[in-house]
């Protein structure tokens, strides 16, 4: 017998954004959250809109390298969608601890030459920065926007430095 999939932050957030890639446990948790805090979905959409504005602002001012840690599941527009409309030389690395999120991005980016997705944990930044994909995509010495949108509050206090 197959065990039910446990809820994950990435899929709950995707549900709140109106996405379709979630399991029953994710929907159950999201609906319980909405019962307690009815504005949660609106806040998730506002957070996503902020991410889009911030990326557009940075790309418009010459930043061409983006490291999106805690990217969650793909939700259009993604960081590379925004940068691709503004420049033809940007590079994006998506990072998440949820293997489903990483595999969905890898599938989405299969033929994209300037974006990739890796499995990584925010609490292990050296592993993220030394990952071969990160080293290939992000050039040291160039400005790199590190995006930590809606992720830091998930860290236990003892992990915050």
JSON list of C-alpha atoms in Angstrom, two decimals:
[
{"chain": "A", "resi": 1, "resn": "UNK", "atom": "CA", "xyz": [0.00, 0.00, 0.00]},
{"chain": "A", "resi": 2, "resn": "UNK", "atom": "CA", "xyz": [1.30, 3.44, -0.92]},
{"chain": "A", "resi": 3, "resn": "UNK", "atom": "CA", "xyz": [1.74, 5.93, 1.89]},
{"chain": "A", "resi": 4, "resn": "UNK", "atom": "CA", "xyz": [0.02, 9.30, 1.36]},
{"chain": "A", "resi": 5, "resn": "UNK", "atom": "CA", "xyz": [2.37, 12.14, 0.50]},
{"chain": "A", "resi": 6, "resn": "UNK", "atom": "CA", "xyz": [3.00, 14.50, 3.41]},
{"chain": "A", "resi": 7, "resn": "UNK", "atom": "CA", "xyz": [2.31, 18.19, 2.92]},
{"chain": "A", "resi": 8, "resn": "UNK", "atom": "CA", "xyz": [5.23, 20.41, 1.91]},
{"chain": "A", "resi": 9, "resn": "UNK", "atom": "CA", "xyz": [5.64, 24.16, 2.03]},
{"chain": "A", "resi": 10, "resn": "UNK", "atom": "CA", "xyz": [6.29, 24.37, -1.72]},
{"chain": "A", "resi": 11, "resn": "UNK", "atom": "CA", "xyz": [3.07, 22.59, -2.65]},
{"chain": "A", "resi": 12, "resn": "UNK", "atom": "CA", "xyz": [0.96, 24.43, -0.03]},
{"chain": "A", "resi": 13, "resn": "UNK", "atom": "CA", "xyz": [2.25, 27.75, -1.38]},
{"chain": "A", "resi": 14, "resn": "UNK", "atom": "CA", "xyz": [1.51, 26.58, -4.93]},
{"chain": "A", "resi": 15, "resn": "UNK", "atom": "CA", "xyz": [-2.03, 25.71, -3.89]},
{"chain": "A", "resi": 16, "resn": "UNK", "atom": "CA", "xyz": [-2.45, 29.18, -2.35]},
{"chain": "A", "resi": 17, "resn": "UNK", "atom": "CA", "xyz": [-1.28, 30.72, -5.64]},
{"chain": "A", "resi": 18, "resn": "UNK", "atom": "CA", "xyz": [-4.01, 28.80, -7.47]},
{"chain": "A", "resi": 19, "resn": "UNK", "atom": "CA", "xyz": [-1.66, 26.17, -8.89]},
{"chain": "A", "resi": 20, "resn": "UNK", "atom": "CA", "xyz": [-2.58, 22.58, -9.65]},
{"chain": "A", "resi": 21, "resn": "UNK", "atom": "CA", "xyz": [0.50, 20.65, -8.49]},
{"chain": "A", "resi": 22, "resn": "UNK", "atom": "CA", "xyz": [-0.34, 19.54, -4.97]},
{"chain": "A", "resi": 23, "resn": "UNK", "atom": "CA", "xyz": [-1.48, 16.48, -3.08]},
{"chain": "A", "resi": 24, "resn": "UNK", "atom": "CA", "xyz": [-4.49, 16.02, -0.77]},
{"chain": "A", "resi": 25, "resn": "UNK", "atom": "CA", "xyz": [-2.35, 16.67, 2.32]},
{"chain": "A", "resi": 26, "resn": "UNK", "atom": "CA", "xyz": [-1.22, 20.01, 0.86]},
{"chain": "A", "resi": 27, "resn": "UNK", "atom": "CA", "xyz": [-4.80, 21.04, 0.14]},
{"chain": "A", "resi": 28, "resn": "UNK", "atom": "CA", "xyz": [-5.91, 20.00, 3.64]},
{"chain": "A", "resi": 29, "resn": "UNK", "atom": "CA", "xyz": [-3.18, 22.07, 5.31]},
{"chain": "A", "resi": 30, "resn": "UNK", "atom": "CA", "xyz": [-3.80, 25.05, 3.01]},
{"chain": "A", "resi": 31, "resn": "UNK", "atom": "CA", "xyz": [-7.54, 24.98, 3.66]},
{"chain": "A", "resi": 32, "resn": "UNK", "atom": "CA", "xyz": [-6.94, 24.77, 7.42]},
{"chain": "A", "resi": 33, "resn": "UNK", "atom": "CA", "xyz": [-4.58, 27.72, 7.14]},
{"chain": "A", "resi": 34, "resn": "UNK", "atom": "CA", "xyz": [-7.16, 29.68, 5.16]},
{"chain": "A", "resi": 35, "resn": "UNK", "atom": "CA", "xyz": [-9.75, 28.94, 7.86]},
{"chain": "A", "resi": 36, "resn": "UNK", "atom": "CA", "xyz": [-7.45, 30.41, 10.51]},
{"chain": "A", "resi": 37, "resn": "UNK", "atom": "CA", "xyz": [-6.10, 33.24, 8.33]},
{"chain": "A", "resi": 38, "resn": "UNK", "atom": "CA", "xyz": [-8.43, 33.98, 5.38]},
{"chain": "A", "resi": 39, "resn": "UNK", "atom": "CA", "xyz": [-5.97, 36.49, 3.81]},
{"chain": "A", "resi": 40, "resn": "UNK", "atom": "CA", "xyz": [-3.22, 33.89, 3.37]},
{"chain": "A", "resi": 41, "resn": "UNK", "atom": "CA", "xyz": [-3.88, 33.30, -0.35]},
{"chain": "A", "resi": 42, "resn": "UNK", "atom": "CA", "xyz": [-3.98, 37.05, -1.01]},
{"chain": "A", "resi": 43, "resn": "UNK", "atom": "CA", "xyz": [-0.69, 37.43, 0.86]},
{"chain": "A", "resi": 44, "resn": "UNK", "atom": "CA", "xyz": [0.89, 34.60, -1.14]},
{"chain": "A", "resi": 45, "resn": "UNK", "atom": "CA", "xyz": [-0.13, 36.31, -4.40]},
{"chain": "A", "resi": 46, "resn": "UNK", "atom": "CA", "xyz": [1.17, 39.67, -3.11]},
{"chain": "A", "resi": 47, "resn": "UNK", "atom": "CA", "xyz": [4.44, 38.00, -2.20]},
{"chain": "A", "resi": 48, "resn": "UNK", "atom": "CA", "xyz": [4.72, 36.54, -5.70]},
{"chain": "A", "resi": 49, "resn": "UNK", "atom": "CA", "xyz": [3.95, 39.95, -7.22]},
{"chain": "A", "resi": 50, "resn": "UNK", "atom": "CA", "xyz": [6.73, 41.46, -5.07]},
{"chain": "A", "resi": 51, "resn": "UNK", "atom": "CA", "xyz": [9.18, 38.83, -6.36]},
{"chain": "A", "resi": 52, "resn": "UNK", "atom": "CA", "xyz": [8.23, 39.70, -9.94]},
{"chain": "A", "resi": 53, "resn": "UNK", "atom": "CA", "xyz": [8.67, 43.44, -9.34]},
{"chain": "A", "resi": 54, "resn": "UNK", "atom": "CA", "xyz": [11.99, 42.97, -7.54]},
{"chain": "A", "resi": 55, "resn": "UNK", "atom": "CA", "xyz": [13.41, 40.80, -10.32]},
{"chain": "A", "resi": 56, "resn": "UNK", "atom": "CA", "xyz": [12.24, 43.27, -12.96]},
{"chain": "A", "resi": 57, "resn": "UNK", "atom": "CA", "xyz": [13.75, 46.16, -11.00]},
{"chain": "A", "resi": 58, "resn": "UNK", "atom": "CA", "xyz": [17.10, 44.41, -10.57]},
{"chain": "A", "resi": 59, "resn": "UNK", "atom": "CA", "xyz": [17.27, 43.23, -14.18]},
{"chain": "A", "resi": 60, "resn": "UNK", "atom": "CA", "xyz": [16.38, 46.73, -15.35]},
{"chain": "A", "resi": 61, "resn": "UNK", "atom": "CA", "xyz": [19.39, 48.04, -13.43]},
{"chain": "A", "resi": 62, "resn": "UNK", "atom": "CA", "xyz": [21.90, 45.61, -14.88]},
{"chain": "A", "resi": 63, "resn": "UNK", "atom": "CA", "xyz": [21.77, 42.58, -12.58]},
{"chain": "A", "resi": 64, "resn": "UNK", "atom": "CA", "xyz": [22.06, 39.51, -14.79]},
{"chain": "A", "resi": 65, "resn": "UNK", "atom": "CA", "xyz": [22.62, 36.68, -12.29]},
{"chain": "A", "resi": 66, "resn": "UNK", "atom": "CA", "xyz": [19.89, 35.39, -9.99]},
{"chain": "A", "resi": 67, "resn": "UNK", "atom": "CA", "xyz": [20.04, 32.72, -7.29]},
{"chain": "A", "resi": 68, "resn": "UNK", "atom": "CA", "xyz": [16.49, 31.87, -6.18]},
{"chain": "A", "resi": 69, "resn": "UNK", "atom": "CA", "xyz": [16.80, 29.89, -2.94]},
{"chain": "A", "resi": 70, "resn": "UNK", "atom": "CA", "xyz": [13.54, 28.36, -1.78]},
{"chain": "A", "resi": 71, "resn": "UNK", "atom": "CA", "xyz": [12.01, 28.77, -5.23]},
{"chain": "A", "resi": 72, "resn": "UNK", "atom": "CA", "xyz": [9.12, 26.38, -4.62]},
{"chain": "A", "resi": 73, "resn": "UNK", "atom": "CA", "xyz": [7.20, 24.94, -7.56]},
{"chain": "A", "resi": 74, "resn": "UNK", "atom": "CA", "xyz": [7.22, 26.77, -10.89]},
{"chain": "A", "resi": 75, "resn": "UNK", "atom": "CA", "xyz": [4.51, 29.45, -10.99]},
{"chain": "A", "resi": 76, "resn": "UNK", "atom": "CA", "xyz": [4.30, 31.68, -14.05]},
{"chain": "A", "resi": 77, "resn": "UNK", "atom": "CA", "xyz": [5.90, 34.08, -14.38]},
{"chain": "A", "resi": 78, "resn": "UNK", "atom": "CA", "xyz": [9.08, 32.56, -13.00]},
{"chain": "A", "resi": 79, "resn": "UNK", "atom": "CA", "xyz": [12.30, 34.50, -12.48]},
{"chain": "A", "resi": 80, "resn": "UNK", "atom": "CA", "xyz": [13.71, 33.40, -15.84]},
{"chain": "A", "resi": 81, "resn": "UNK", "atom": "CA", "xyz": [10.45, 34.40, -17.58]},
{"chain": "A", "resi": 82, "resn": "UNK", "atom": "CA", "xyz": [10.86, 37.93, -16.26]},
{"chain": "A", "resi": 83, "resn": "UNK", "atom": "CA", "xyz": [14.56, 38.22, -17.02]},
{"chain": "A", "resi": 84, "resn": "UNK", "atom": "CA", "xyz": [14.12, 36.73, -20.50]},
{"chain": "A", "resi": 85, "resn": "UNK", "atom": "CA", "xyz": [11.72, 39.55, -21.41]},
{"chain": "A", "resi": 86, "resn": "UNK", "atom": "CA", "xyz": [14.26, 42.17, -20.32]},
{"chain": "A", "resi": 87, "resn": "UNK", "atom": "CA", "xyz": [17.62, 40.77, -21.40]},
{"chain": "A", "resi": 88, "resn": "UNK", "atom": "CA", "xyz": [19.15, 37.98, -23.42]},
{"chain": "A", "resi": 89, "resn": "UNK", "atom": "CA", "xyz": [22.15, 37.38, -21.16]},
{"chain": "A", "resi": 90, "resn": "UNK", "atom": "CA", "xyz": [20.67, 36.70, -17.71]},
{"chain": "A", "resi": 91, "resn": "UNK", "atom": "CA", "xyz": [21.19, 33.45, -15.81]},
{"chain": "A", "resi": 92, "resn": "UNK", "atom": "CA", "xyz": [19.04, 31.94, -13.08]},
{"chain": "A", "resi": 93, "resn": "UNK", "atom": "CA", "xyz": [19.66, 29.09, -10.66]},
{"chain": "A", "resi": 94, "resn": "UNK", "atom": "CA", "xyz": [16.62, 27.81, -8.77]},
{"chain": "A", "resi": 95, "resn": "UNK", "atom": "CA", "xyz": [17.27, 26.03, -5.46]},
{"chain": "A", "resi": 96, "resn": "UNK", "atom": "CA", "xyz": [14.87, 24.10, -3.25]},
{"chain": "A", "resi": 97, "resn": "UNK", "atom": "CA", "xyz": [14.87, 21.30, -0.65]},
{"chain": "A", "resi": 98, "resn": "UNK", "atom": "CA", "xyz": [11.69, 19.82, -2.13]},
{"chain": "A", "resi": 99, "resn": "UNK", "atom": "CA", "xyz": [12.74, 17.26, -4.76]},
{"chain": "A", "resi": 100, "resn": "UNK", "atom": "CA", "xyz": [9.36, 17.63, -6.51]},
{"chain": "A", "resi": 101, "resn": "UNK", "atom": "CA", "xyz": [9.92, 21.36, -6.95]},
{"chain": "A", "resi": 102, "resn": "UNK", "atom": "CA", "xyz": [13.44, 20.79, -8.27]},
{"chain": "A", "resi": 103, "resn": "UNK", "atom": "CA", "xyz": [12.33, 18.08, -10.72]},
{"chain": "A", "resi": 104, "resn": "UNK", "atom": "CA", "xyz": [9.47, 20.27, -12.00]},
{"chain": "A", "resi": 105, "resn": "UNK", "atom": "CA", "xyz": [11.89, 23.13, -12.64]},
{"chain": "A", "resi": 106, "resn": "UNK", "atom": "CA", "xyz": [14.38, 20.77, -14.28]},
{"chain": "A", "resi": 107, "resn": "UNK", "atom": "CA", "xyz": [11.65, 19.52, -16.60]},
{"chain": "A", "resi": 108, "resn": "UNK", "atom": "CA", "xyz": [10.52, 23.08, -17.37]},
{"chain": "A", "resi": 109, "resn": "UNK", "atom": "CA", "xyz": [14.09, 24.22, -18.03]},
{"chain": "A", "resi": 110, "resn": "UNK", "atom": "CA", "xyz": [15.20, 21.15, -20.00]},
{"chain": "A", "resi": 111, "resn": "UNK", "atom": "CA", "xyz": [16.13, 23.18, -23.09]},
{"chain": "A", "resi": 112, "resn": "UNK", "atom": "CA", "xyz": [16.66, 26.58, -21.46]},
{"chain": "A", "resi": 113, "resn": "UNK", "atom": "CA", "xyz": [20.34, 27.48, -21.85]},
{"chain": "A", "resi": 114, "resn": "UNK", "atom": "CA", "xyz": [20.49, 30.12, -19.11]},
{"chain": "A", "resi": 115, "resn": "UNK", "atom": "CA", "xyz": [18.50, 28.65, -16.23]},
{"chain": "A", "resi": 116, "resn": "UNK", "atom": "CA", "xyz": [18.82, 25.54, -14.10]},
{"chain": "A", "resi": 117, "resn": "UNK", "atom": "CA", "xyz": [17.49, 24.01, -10.90]},
{"chain": "A", "resi": 118, "resn": "UNK", "atom": "CA", "xyz": [19.34, 22.21, -8.14]},
{"chain": "A", "resi": 119, "resn": "UNK", "atom": "CA", "xyz": [18.48, 20.49, -4.90]},
{"chain": "A", "resi": 120, "resn": "UNK", "atom": "CA", "xyz": [19.88, 22.51, -2.02]},
{"chain": "A", "resi": 121, "resn": "UNK", "atom": "CA", "xyz": [19.29, 23.50, 1.58]},
{"chain": "A", "resi": 122, "resn": "UNK", "atom": "CA", "xyz": [19.43, 27.14, 2.64]},
{"chain": "A", "resi": 123, "resn": "UNK", "atom": "CA", "xyz": [21.20, 26.09, 5.84]},
{"chain": "A", "resi": 124, "resn": "UNK", "atom": "CA", "xyz": [24.10, 24.76, 3.74]},
{"chain": "A", "resi": 125, "resn": "UNK", "atom": "CA", "xyz": [25.06, 27.77, 1.60]},
{"chain": "A", "resi": 126, "resn": "UNK", "atom": "CA", "xyz": [28.52, 26.46, 0.70]},
{"chain": "A", "resi": 127, "resn": "UNK", "atom": "CA", "xyz": [26.96, 23.38, -0.90]},
{"chain": "A", "resi": 128, "resn": "UNK", "atom": "CA", "xyz": [24.66, 25.63, -2.97]},
{"chain": "A", "resi": 129, "resn": "UNK", "atom": "CA", "xyz": [27.46, 27.98, -4.03]},
{"chain": "A", "resi": 130, "resn": "UNK", "atom": "CA", "xyz": [29.85, 25.13, -4.84]},
{"chain": "A", "resi": 131, "resn": "UNK", "atom": "CA", "xyz": [27.31, 23.07, -6.77]},
{"chain": "A", "resi": 132, "resn": "UNK", "atom": "CA", "xyz": [28.57, 22.54, -10.35]},
{"chain": "A", "resi": 133, "resn": "UNK", "atom": "CA", "xyz": [25.41, 24.07, -11.86]},
{"chain": "A", "resi": 134, "resn": "UNK", "atom": "CA", "xyz": [25.70, 27.16, -9.68]},
{"chain": "A", "resi": 135, "resn": "UNK", "atom": "CA", "xyz": [29.38, 27.56, -10.57]},
{"chain": "A", "resi": 136, "resn": "UNK", "atom": "CA", "xyz": [28.57, 27.13, -14.27]},
{"chain": "A", "resi": 137, "resn": "UNK", "atom": "CA", "xyz": [25.68, 29.60, -14.29]},
{"chain": "A", "resi": 138, "resn": "UNK", "atom": "CA", "xyz": [26.78, 32.34, -11.88]},
{"chain": "A", "resi": 139, "resn": "UNK", "atom": "CA", "xyz": [30.05, 34.12, -12.55]},
{"chain": "A", "resi": 140, "resn": "UNK", "atom": "CA", "xyz": [32.04, 35.17, -9.49]},
{"chain": "A", "resi": 141, "resn": "UNK", "atom": "CA", "xyz": [32.75, 38.88, -9.49]},
{"chain": "A", "resi": 142, "resn": "UNK", "atom": "CA", "xyz": [29.46, 39.78, -11.17]},
{"chain": "A", "resi": 143, "resn": "UNK", "atom": "CA", "xyz": [26.51, 41.08, -9.15]},
{"chain": "A", "resi": 144, "resn": "UNK", "atom": "CA", "xyz": [24.27, 38.20, -8.09]},
{"chain": "A", "resi": 145, "resn": "UNK", "atom": "CA", "xyz": [20.78, 38.78, -6.72]},
{"chain": "A", "resi": 146, "resn": "UNK", "atom": "CA", "xyz": [20.13, 36.23, -3.99]},
{"chain": "A", "resi": 147, "resn": "UNK", "atom": "CA", "xyz": [16.36, 35.79, -3.75]},
{"chain": "A", "resi": 148, "resn": "UNK", "atom": "CA", "xyz": [15.05, 34.46, -0.43]},
{"chain": "A", "resi": 149, "resn": "UNK", "atom": "CA", "xyz": [11.42, 35.31, -0.95]},
{"chain": "A", "resi": 150, "resn": "UNK", "atom": "CA", "xyz": [9.07, 33.80, 1.65]},
{"chain": "A", "resi": 151, "resn": "UNK", "atom": "CA", "xyz": [11.65, 31.34, 2.91]},
{"chain": "A", "resi": 152, "resn": "UNK", "atom": "CA", "xyz": [13.54, 32.70, 5.93]},
{"chain": "A", "resi": 153, "resn": "UNK", "atom": "CA", "xyz": [10.58, 32.43, 8.28]},
{"chain": "A", "resi": 154, "resn": "UNK", "atom": "CA", "xyz": [10.62, 28.65, 7.78]},
{"chain": "A", "resi": 155, "resn": "UNK", "atom": "CA", "xyz": [14.01, 28.35, 9.50]},
{"chain": "A", "resi": 156, "resn": "UNK", "atom": "CA", "xyz": [14.05, 27.45, 13.19]},
{"chain": "A", "resi": 157, "resn": "UNK", "atom": "CA", "xyz": [15.50, 30.23, 15.33]},
{"chain": "A", "resi": 158, "resn": "UNK", "atom": "CA", "xyz": [18.64, 28.22, 16.09]},
{"chain": "A", "resi": 159, "resn": "UNK", "atom": "CA", "xyz": [19.48, 28.18, 12.35]},
{"chain": "A", "resi": 160, "resn": "UNK", "atom": "CA", "xyz": [19.36, 31.95, 11.97]},
{"chain": "A", "resi": 161, "resn": "UNK", "atom": "CA", "xyz": [22.79, 33.55, 12.16]}
]
